[in-house]
mmCIF file of C-alpha atoms and ligand atoms in Angstrom:
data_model
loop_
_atom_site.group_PDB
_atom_site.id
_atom_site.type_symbol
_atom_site.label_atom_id
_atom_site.label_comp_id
_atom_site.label_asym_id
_atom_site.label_seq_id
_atom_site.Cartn_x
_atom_site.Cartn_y
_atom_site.Cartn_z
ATOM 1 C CA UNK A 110 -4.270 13.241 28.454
ATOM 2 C CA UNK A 111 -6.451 11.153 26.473
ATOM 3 C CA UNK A 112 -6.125 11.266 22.636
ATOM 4 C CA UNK A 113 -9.392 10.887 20.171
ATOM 5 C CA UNK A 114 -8.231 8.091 17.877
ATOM 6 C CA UNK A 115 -9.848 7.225 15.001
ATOM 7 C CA UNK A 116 -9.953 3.479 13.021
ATOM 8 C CA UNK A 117 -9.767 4.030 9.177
ATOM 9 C CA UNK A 118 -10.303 0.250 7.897
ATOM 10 C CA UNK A 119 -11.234 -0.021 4.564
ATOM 11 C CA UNK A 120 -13.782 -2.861 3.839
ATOM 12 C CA UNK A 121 -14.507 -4.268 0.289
ATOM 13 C CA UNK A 122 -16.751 -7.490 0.488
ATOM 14 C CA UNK A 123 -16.369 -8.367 4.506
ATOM 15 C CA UNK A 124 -19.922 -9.003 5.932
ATOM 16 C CA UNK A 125 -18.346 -12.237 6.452
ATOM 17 C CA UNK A 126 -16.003 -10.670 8.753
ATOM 18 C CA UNK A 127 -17.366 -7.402 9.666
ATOM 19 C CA UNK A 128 -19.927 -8.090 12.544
ATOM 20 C CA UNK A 129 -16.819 -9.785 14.889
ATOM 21 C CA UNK A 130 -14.261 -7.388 13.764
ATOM 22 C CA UNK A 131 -17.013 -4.738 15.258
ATOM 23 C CA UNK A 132 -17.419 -6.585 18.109
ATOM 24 C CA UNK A 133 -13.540 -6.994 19.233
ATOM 25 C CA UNK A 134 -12.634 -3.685 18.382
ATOM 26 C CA UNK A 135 -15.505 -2.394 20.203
ATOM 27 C CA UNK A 136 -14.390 -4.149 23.219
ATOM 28 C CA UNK A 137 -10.661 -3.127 22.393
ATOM 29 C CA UNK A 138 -12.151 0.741 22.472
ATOM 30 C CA UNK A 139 -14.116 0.201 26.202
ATOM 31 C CA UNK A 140 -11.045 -0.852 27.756
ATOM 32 C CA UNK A 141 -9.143 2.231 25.924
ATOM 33 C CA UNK A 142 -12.031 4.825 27.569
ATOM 34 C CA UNK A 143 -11.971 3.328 30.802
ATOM 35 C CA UNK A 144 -8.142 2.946 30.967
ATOM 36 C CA UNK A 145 -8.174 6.855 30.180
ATOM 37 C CA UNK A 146 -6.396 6.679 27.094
ATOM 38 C CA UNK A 147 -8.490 7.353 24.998
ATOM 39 C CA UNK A 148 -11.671 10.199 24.623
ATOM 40 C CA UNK A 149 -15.642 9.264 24.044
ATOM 41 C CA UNK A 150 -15.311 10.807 20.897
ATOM 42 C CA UNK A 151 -13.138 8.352 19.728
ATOM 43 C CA UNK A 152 -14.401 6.440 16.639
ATOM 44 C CA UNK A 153 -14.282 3.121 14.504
ATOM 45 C CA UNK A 154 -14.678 4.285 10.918
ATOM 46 C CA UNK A 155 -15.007 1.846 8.231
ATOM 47 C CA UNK A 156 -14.974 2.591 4.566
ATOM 48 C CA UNK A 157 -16.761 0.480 2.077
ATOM 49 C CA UNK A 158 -14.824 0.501 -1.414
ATOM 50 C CA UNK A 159 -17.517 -0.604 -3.255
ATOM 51 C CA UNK A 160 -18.920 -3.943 -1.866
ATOM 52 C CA UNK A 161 -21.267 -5.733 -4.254
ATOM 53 C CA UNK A 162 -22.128 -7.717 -1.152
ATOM 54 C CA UNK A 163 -23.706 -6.487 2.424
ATOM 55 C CA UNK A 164 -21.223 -4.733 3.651
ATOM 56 C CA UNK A 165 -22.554 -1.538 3.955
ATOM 57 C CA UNK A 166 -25.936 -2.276 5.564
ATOM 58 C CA UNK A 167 -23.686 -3.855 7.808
ATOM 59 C CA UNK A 168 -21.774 -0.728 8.382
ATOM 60 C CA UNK A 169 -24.861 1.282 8.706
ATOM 61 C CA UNK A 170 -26.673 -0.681 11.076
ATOM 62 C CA UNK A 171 -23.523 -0.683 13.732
ATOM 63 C CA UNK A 172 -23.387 3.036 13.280
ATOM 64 C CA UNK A 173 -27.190 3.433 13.845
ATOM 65 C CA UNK A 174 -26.684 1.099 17.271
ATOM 66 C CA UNK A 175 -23.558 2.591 18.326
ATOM 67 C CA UNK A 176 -21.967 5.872 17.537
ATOM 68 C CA UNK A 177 -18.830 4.641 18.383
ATOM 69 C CA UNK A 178 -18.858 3.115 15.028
ATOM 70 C CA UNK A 179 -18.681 5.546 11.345
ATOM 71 C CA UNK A 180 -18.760 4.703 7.724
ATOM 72 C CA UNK A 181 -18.162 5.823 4.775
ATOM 73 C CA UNK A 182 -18.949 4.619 1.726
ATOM 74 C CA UNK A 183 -17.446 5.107 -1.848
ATOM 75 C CA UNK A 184 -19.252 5.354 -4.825
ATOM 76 C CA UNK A 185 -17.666 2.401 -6.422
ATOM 77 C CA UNK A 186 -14.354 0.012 -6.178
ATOM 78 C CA UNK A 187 -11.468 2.269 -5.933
ATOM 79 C CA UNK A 188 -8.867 -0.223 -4.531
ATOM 80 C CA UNK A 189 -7.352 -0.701 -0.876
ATOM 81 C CA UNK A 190 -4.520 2.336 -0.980
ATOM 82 C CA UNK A 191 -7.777 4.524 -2.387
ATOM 83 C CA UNK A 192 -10.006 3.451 0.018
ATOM 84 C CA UNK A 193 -7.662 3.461 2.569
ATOM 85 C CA UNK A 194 -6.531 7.117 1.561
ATOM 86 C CA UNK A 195 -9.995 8.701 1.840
ATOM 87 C CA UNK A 196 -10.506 7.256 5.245
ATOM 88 C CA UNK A 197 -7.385 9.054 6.198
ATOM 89 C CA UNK A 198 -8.015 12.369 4.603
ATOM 90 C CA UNK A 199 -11.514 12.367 5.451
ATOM 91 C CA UNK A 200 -11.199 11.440 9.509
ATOM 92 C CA UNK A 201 -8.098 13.622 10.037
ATOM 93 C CA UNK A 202 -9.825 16.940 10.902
ATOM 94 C CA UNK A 203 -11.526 15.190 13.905
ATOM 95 C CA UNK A 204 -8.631 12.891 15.072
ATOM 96 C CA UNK A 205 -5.194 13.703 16.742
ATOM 97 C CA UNK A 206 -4.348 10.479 15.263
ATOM 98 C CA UNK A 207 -5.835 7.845 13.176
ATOM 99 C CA UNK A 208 -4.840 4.243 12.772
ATOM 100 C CA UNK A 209 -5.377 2.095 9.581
ATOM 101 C CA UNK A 210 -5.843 -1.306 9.367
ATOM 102 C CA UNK A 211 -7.660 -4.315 7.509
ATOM 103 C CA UNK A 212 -10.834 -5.389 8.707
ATOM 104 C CA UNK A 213 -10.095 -8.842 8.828
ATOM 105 C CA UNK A 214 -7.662 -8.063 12.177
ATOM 106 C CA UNK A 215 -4.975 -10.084 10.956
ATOM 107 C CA UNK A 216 -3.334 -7.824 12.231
ATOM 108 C CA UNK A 217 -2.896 -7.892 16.217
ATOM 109 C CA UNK A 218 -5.161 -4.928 17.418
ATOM 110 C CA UNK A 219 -3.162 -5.160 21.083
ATOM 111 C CA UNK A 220 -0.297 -3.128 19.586
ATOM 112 C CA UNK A 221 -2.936 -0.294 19.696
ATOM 113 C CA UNK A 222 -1.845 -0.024 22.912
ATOM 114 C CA UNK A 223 2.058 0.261 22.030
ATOM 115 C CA UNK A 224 1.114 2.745 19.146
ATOM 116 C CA UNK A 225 -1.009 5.077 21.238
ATOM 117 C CA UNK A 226 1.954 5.176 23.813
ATOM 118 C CA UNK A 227 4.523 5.870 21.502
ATOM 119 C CA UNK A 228 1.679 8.759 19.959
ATOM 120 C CA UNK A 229 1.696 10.148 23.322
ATOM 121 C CA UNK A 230 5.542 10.376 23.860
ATOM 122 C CA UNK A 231 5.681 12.507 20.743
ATOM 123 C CA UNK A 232 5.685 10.292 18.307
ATOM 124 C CA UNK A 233 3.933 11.084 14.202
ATOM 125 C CA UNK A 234 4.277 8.167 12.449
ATOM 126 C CA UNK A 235 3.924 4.289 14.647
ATOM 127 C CA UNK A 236 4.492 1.882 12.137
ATOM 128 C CA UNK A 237 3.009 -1.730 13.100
ATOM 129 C CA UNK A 238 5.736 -3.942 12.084
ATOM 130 C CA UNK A 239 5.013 -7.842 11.358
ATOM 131 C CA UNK A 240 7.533 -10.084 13.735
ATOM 132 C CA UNK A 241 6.628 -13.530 12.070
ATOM 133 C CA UNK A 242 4.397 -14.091 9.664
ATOM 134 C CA UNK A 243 4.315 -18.043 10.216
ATOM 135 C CA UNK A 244 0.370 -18.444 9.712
ATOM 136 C CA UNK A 245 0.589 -16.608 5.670
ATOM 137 C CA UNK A 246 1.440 -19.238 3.686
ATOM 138 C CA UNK A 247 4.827 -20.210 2.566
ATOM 139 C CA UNK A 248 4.034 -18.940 -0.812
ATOM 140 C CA UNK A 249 2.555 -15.624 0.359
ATOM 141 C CA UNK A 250 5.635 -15.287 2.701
ATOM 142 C CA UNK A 251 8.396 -15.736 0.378
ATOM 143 C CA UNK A 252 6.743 -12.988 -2.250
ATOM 144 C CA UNK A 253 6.012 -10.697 0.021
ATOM 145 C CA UNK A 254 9.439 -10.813 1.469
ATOM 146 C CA UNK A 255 11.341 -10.936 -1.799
ATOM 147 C CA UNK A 256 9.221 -7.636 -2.998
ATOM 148 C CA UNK A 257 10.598 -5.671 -0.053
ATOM 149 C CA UNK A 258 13.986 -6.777 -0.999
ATOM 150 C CA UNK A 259 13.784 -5.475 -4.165
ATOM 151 C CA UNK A 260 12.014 -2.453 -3.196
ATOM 152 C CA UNK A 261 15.310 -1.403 -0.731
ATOM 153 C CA UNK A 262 17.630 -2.767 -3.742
ATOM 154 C CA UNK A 263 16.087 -0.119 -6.032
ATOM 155 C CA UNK A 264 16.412 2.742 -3.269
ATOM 156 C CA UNK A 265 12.296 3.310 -2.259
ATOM 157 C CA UNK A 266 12.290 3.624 1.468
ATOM 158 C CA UNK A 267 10.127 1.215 2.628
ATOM 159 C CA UNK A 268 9.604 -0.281 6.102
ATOM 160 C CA UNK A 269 10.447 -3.674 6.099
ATOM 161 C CA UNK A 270 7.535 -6.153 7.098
ATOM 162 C CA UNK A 271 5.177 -3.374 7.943
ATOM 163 C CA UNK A 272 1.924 -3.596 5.582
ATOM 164 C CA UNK A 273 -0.568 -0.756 6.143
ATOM 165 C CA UNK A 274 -1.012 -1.035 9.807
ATOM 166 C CA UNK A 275 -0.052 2.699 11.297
ATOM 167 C CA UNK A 276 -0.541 5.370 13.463
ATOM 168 C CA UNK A 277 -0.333 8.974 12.175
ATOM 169 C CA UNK A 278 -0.907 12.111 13.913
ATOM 170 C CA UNK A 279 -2.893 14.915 12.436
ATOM 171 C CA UNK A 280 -0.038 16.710 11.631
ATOM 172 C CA UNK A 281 1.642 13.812 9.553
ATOM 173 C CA UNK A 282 -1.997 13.339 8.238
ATOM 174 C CA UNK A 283 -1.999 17.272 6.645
ATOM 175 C CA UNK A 284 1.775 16.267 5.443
ATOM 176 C CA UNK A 285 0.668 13.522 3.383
ATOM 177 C CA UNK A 286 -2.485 15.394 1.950
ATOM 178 C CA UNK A 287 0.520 17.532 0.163
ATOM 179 C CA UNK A 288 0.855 14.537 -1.406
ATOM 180 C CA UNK A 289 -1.348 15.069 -4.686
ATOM 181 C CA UNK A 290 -0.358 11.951 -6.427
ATOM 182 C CA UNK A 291 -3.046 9.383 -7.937
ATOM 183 C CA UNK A 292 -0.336 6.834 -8.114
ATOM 184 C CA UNK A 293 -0.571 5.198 -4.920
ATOM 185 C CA UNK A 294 1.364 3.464 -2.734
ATOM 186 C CA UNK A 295 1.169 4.729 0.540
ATOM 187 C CA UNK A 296 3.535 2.155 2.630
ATOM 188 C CA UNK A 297 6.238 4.247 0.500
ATOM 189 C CA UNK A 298 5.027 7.436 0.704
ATOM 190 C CA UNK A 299 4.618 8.125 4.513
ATOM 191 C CA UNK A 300 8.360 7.562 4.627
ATOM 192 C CA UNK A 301 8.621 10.642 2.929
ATOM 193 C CA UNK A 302 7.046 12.615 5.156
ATOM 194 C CA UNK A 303 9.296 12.623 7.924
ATOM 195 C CA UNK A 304 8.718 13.536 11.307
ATOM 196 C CA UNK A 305 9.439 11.418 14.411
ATOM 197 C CA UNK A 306 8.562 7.713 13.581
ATOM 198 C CA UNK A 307 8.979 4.453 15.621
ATOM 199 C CA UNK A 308 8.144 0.686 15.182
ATOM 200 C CA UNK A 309 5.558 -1.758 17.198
ATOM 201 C CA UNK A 310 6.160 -5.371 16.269
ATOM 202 C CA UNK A 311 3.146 -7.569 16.408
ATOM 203 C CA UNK A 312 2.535 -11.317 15.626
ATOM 204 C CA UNK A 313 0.012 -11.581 11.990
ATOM 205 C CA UNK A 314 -2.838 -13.658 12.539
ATOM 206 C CA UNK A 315 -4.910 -15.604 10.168
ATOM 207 C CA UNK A 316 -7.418 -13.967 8.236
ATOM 208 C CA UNK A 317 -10.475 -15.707 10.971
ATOM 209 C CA UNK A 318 -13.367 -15.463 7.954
ATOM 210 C CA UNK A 319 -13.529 -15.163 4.408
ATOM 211 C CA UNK A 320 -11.078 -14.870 2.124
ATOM 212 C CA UNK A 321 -7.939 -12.625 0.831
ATOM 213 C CA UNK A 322 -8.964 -9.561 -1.227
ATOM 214 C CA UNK A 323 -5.137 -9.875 -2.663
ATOM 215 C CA UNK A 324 -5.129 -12.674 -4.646
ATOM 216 C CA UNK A 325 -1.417 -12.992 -6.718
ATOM 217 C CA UNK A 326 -2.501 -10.929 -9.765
ATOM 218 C CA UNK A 327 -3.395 -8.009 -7.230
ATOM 219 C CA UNK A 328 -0.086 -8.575 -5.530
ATOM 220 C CA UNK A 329 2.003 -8.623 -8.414
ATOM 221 C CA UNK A 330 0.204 -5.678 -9.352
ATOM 222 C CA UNK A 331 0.188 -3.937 -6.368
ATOM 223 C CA UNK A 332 3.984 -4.523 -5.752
ATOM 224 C CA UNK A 333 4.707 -3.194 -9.547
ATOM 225 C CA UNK A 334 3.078 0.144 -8.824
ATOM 226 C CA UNK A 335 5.008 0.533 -5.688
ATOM 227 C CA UNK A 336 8.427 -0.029 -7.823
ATOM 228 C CA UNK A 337 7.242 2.580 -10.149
ATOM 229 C CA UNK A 338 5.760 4.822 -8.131
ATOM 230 C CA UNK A 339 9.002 5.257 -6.066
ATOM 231 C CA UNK A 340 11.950 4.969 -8.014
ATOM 232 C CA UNK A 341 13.524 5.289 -11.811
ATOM 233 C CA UNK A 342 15.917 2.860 -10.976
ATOM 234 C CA UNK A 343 14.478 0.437 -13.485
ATOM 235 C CA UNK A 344 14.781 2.999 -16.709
ATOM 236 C CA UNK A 345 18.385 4.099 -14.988
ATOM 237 C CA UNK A 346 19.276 0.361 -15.351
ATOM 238 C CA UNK A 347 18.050 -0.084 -18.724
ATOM 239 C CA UNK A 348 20.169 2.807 -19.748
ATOM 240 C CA UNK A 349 23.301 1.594 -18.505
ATOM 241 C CA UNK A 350 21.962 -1.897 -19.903
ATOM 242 C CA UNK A 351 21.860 -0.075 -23.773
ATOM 243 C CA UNK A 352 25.398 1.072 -23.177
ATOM 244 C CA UNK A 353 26.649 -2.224 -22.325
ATOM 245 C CA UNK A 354 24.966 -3.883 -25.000
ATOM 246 C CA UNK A 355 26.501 -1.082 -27.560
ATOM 247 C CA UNK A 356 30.284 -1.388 -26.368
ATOM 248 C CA UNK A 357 29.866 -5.640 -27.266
ATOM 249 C CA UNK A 358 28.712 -4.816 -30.193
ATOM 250 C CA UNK A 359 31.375 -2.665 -30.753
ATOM 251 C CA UNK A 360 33.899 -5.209 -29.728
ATOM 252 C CA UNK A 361 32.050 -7.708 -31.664
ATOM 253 C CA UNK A 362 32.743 -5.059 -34.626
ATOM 254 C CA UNK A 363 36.313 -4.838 -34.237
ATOM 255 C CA UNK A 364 36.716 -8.555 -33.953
ATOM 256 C CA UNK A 365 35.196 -9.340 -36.693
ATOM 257 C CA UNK A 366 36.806 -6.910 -38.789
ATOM 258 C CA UNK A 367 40.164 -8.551 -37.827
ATOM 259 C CA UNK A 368 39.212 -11.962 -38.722
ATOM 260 C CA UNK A 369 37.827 -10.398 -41.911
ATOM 261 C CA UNK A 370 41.764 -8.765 -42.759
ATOM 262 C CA UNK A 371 43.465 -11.734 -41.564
ATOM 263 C CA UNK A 372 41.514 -14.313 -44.134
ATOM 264 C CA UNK A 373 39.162 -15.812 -41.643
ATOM 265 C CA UNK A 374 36.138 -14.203 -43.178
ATOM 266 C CA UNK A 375 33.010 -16.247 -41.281
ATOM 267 C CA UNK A 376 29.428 -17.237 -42.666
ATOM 268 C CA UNK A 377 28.042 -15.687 -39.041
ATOM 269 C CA UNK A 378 24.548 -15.542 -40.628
ATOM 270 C CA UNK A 379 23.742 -17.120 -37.043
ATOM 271 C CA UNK A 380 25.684 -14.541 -34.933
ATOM 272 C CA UNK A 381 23.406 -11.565 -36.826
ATOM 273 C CA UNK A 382 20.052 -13.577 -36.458
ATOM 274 C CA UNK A 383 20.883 -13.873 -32.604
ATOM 275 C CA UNK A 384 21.656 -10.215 -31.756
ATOM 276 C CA UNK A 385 19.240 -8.399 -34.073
ATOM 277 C CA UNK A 386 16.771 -10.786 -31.932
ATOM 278 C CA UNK A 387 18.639 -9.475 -28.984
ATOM 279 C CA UNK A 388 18.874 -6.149 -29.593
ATOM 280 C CA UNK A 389 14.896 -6.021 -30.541
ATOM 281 C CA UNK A 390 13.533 -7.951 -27.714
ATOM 282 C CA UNK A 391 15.975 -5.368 -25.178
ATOM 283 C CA UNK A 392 14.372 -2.618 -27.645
ATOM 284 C CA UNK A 393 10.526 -3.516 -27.119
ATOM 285 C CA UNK A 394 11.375 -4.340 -23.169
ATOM 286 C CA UNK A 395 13.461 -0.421 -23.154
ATOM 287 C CA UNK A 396 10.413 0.444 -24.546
ATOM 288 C CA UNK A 397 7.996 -0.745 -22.790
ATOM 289 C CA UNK A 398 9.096 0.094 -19.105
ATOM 290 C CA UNK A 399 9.259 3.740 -20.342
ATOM 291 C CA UNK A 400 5.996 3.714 -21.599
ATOM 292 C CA UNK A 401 5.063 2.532 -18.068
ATOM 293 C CA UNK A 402 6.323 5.410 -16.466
ATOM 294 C CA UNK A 403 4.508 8.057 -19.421
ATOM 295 C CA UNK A 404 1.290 6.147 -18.880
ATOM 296 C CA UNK A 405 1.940 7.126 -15.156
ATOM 297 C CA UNK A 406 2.287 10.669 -15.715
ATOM 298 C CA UNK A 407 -0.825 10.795 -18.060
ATOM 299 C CA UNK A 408 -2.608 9.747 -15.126
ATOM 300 C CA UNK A 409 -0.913 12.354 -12.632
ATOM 301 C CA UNK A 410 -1.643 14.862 -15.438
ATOM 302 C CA UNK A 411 -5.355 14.136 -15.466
ATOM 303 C CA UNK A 412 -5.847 15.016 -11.820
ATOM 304 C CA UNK A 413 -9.145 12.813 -11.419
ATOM 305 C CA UNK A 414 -10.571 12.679 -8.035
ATOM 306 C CA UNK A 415 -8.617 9.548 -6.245
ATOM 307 C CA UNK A 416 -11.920 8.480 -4.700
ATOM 308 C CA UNK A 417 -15.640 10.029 -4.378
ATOM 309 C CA UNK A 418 -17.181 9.478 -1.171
ATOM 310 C CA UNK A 419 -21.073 8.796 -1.671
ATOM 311 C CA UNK A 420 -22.088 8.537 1.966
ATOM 312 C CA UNK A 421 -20.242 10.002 5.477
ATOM 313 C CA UNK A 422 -22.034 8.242 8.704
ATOM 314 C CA UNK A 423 -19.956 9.854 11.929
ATOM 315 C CA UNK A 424 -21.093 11.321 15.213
ATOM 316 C CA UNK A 425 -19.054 14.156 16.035
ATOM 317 C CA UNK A 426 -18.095 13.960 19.207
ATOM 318 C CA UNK A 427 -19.687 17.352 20.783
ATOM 319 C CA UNK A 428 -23.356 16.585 19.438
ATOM 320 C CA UNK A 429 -22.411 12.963 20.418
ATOM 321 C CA UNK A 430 -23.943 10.296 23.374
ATOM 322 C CA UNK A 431 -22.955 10.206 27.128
HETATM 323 N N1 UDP B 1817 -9.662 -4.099 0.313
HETATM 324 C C1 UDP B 1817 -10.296 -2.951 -0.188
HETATM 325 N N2 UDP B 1817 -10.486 -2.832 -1.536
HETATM 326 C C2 UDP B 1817 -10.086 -3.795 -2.424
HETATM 327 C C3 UDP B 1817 -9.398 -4.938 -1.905
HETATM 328 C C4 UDP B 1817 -9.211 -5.051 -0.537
HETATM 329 O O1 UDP B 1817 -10.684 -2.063 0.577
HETATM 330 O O2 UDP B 1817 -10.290 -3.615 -3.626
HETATM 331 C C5 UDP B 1817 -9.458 -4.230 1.788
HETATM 332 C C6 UDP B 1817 -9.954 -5.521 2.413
HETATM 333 O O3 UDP B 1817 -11.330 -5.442 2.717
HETATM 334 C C7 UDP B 1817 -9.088 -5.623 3.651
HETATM 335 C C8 UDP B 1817 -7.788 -4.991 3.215
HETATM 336 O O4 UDP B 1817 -8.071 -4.240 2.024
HETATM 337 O O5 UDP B 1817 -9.612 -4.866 4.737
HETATM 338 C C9 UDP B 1817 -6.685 -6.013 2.953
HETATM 339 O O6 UDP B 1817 -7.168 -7.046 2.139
HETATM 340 P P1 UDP B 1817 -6.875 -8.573 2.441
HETATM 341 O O7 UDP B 1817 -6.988 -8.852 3.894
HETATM 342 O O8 UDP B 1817 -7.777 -9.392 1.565
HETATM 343 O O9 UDP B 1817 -5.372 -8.722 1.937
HETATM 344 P P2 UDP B 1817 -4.225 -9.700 2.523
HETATM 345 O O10 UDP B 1817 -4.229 -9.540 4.011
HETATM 346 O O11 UDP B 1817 -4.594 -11.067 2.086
HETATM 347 O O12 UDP B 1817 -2.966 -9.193 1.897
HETATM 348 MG MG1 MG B 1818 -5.769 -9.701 5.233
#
């Protein structure tokens, strides 16, 4: 039976990349149609977060040539997970399953194959995992790899080496539009949906044009709002921290209390200056990762829209071509 499959690929600044991404994933969905896998109402849907470049009229004119090709097209720069989230929630009443990726196809779009397969043999959640990553650089490599480390060591269920390549199926689509956080961090949060999931391993590509939309303030960003969007580990650990800290002062206490009774009394200006600076700078740090997780809930608290979609190009499949 063939499955309609939508693309969700969220697009902010790509008309360098855009026109040959269309082109091979065009040619990716022929041989899908004629292999039978896939229906004619399948789609490619990009979503335009925002470009200040020509990105949309880019996206426009491929839907206007081709109805195999959507768009959608936020009102302003929302971010990748946004972006990225309202292609999901928007394309999952016409899908049975929709796949998200980056538009600059660094990641291999031949395990669509492998994911549709796995789709078909029951399958919610195909999560496109990255085998070697030899063409990111060194740098890029040993961050990225490091952050999922620490993501497992503070107990967020995360699937190692998989970015945001996936298949979902409708139904794992309407679970994770439960999901009514602003927060996001959606490589953590599918997890948490359950239902059957597998893993497709893939080679990663170069990015083939322009350049990376992550650069390391975006990462380091990025990988901080997937710690604290997922787990309380870090205030749990600065609890147990402030405990510690208290019974060695305590010690401290009694120890100088005997040398005090046994005649050794001690300047120890020095030893005061050192842990009042010790105890303030753990104070303002205590402090401050808390107030990271209350500035999080006054955002969940506002409810603002997570994104605002301006324009929706698709042709449904039943008022559709051929
Ligand atoms: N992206 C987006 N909004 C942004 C930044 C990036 O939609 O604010 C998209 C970008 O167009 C690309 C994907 O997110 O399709 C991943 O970005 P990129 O390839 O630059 O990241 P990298 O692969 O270097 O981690
Ligand atoms: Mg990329």
């Amino acid at each position: 039976m063939p499955v309609t499959l939508y693309l969700a690929i969220p697009c902010y600044n790509e008309e360098e990349v855009l026109p040959e991404t269309a082109r091979r994933l065009a040619g990716k969905f022929a041989m899908l149609l004629a292999a039978g896998t896939i229906t004619a109402g399948s789609r490619i849907c990009f979503i335009d977060d925002g470009s200040k470049d020509s990105t949309w009229a880019i996206i426009d004119r491929l839907h206007r040539e081709n109805p195999l090709f959507s768009g959608i097209k936020l009102s302003r720069n929302r971010g990748h997970q946004n972006a990225l989230l309202c292609g999901l929630m928007t394309l999952r009443s016409r899908a049975d399953c929709v796949i998200s990726m980056d538009a600059d196809l660094q990641d291999d779009i031949d395990a669509i194959d492998a994911m549709l397969e796995k789709f078909q043999g029951g399958i919610d959640v195909v999560y496109g995992v990255r085998a070697q990553r030899e063409t990111d650089t060194a740098f890029k490599r040993v961050t990225a790899q490091g952050f999922y480390r620490v993501m497992k060591a503070l107990g967020a269920e995360v699937v190692f080496n998989h970015a945001d390549y996936r298949l979902m199926s409708r139904r794992a689509l309407d679970a994770l539009a439960e999901y009514p956080e602003v927060n996001l961090f959606l490589r953590g949060m599918v997890p948490l949906v359950g239902y059957p999931s597998d893993v497709v391993y893939y080679n990663r590509a170069p990015r083939f044009a322009g350049e990376s939309k992550y650069p390391l303030k975006k990462m380091l960003a990025f990988a901080w709002e997937g710690i604290t969007s997922l787990s309380v580990k870090p205030i749990k650990l600065i609890t147990w921290l402030g405990l510690t800290m208290f019974l060695v002062s305590m010690g401290m206490l009694i120890w100088f209390l005997i040398r005090h009774f046994t005649g050794n009394t001690v300047v120890g200006w020095s030893s005061l200056a050192v842990s009042i600076w010790a105890i303030g700078g753990l104070q303002l740090l205590a402090i401050g990762i808390v107030g990271q997780y209350i500035g999080k809930i006054y955002l969940e608290a506002k409810h603002r829209p997570r994104y605002q979609v301006e324009v929706f190009l698709d042709t449904p499949a039943e008022s559709g071509e051929k």
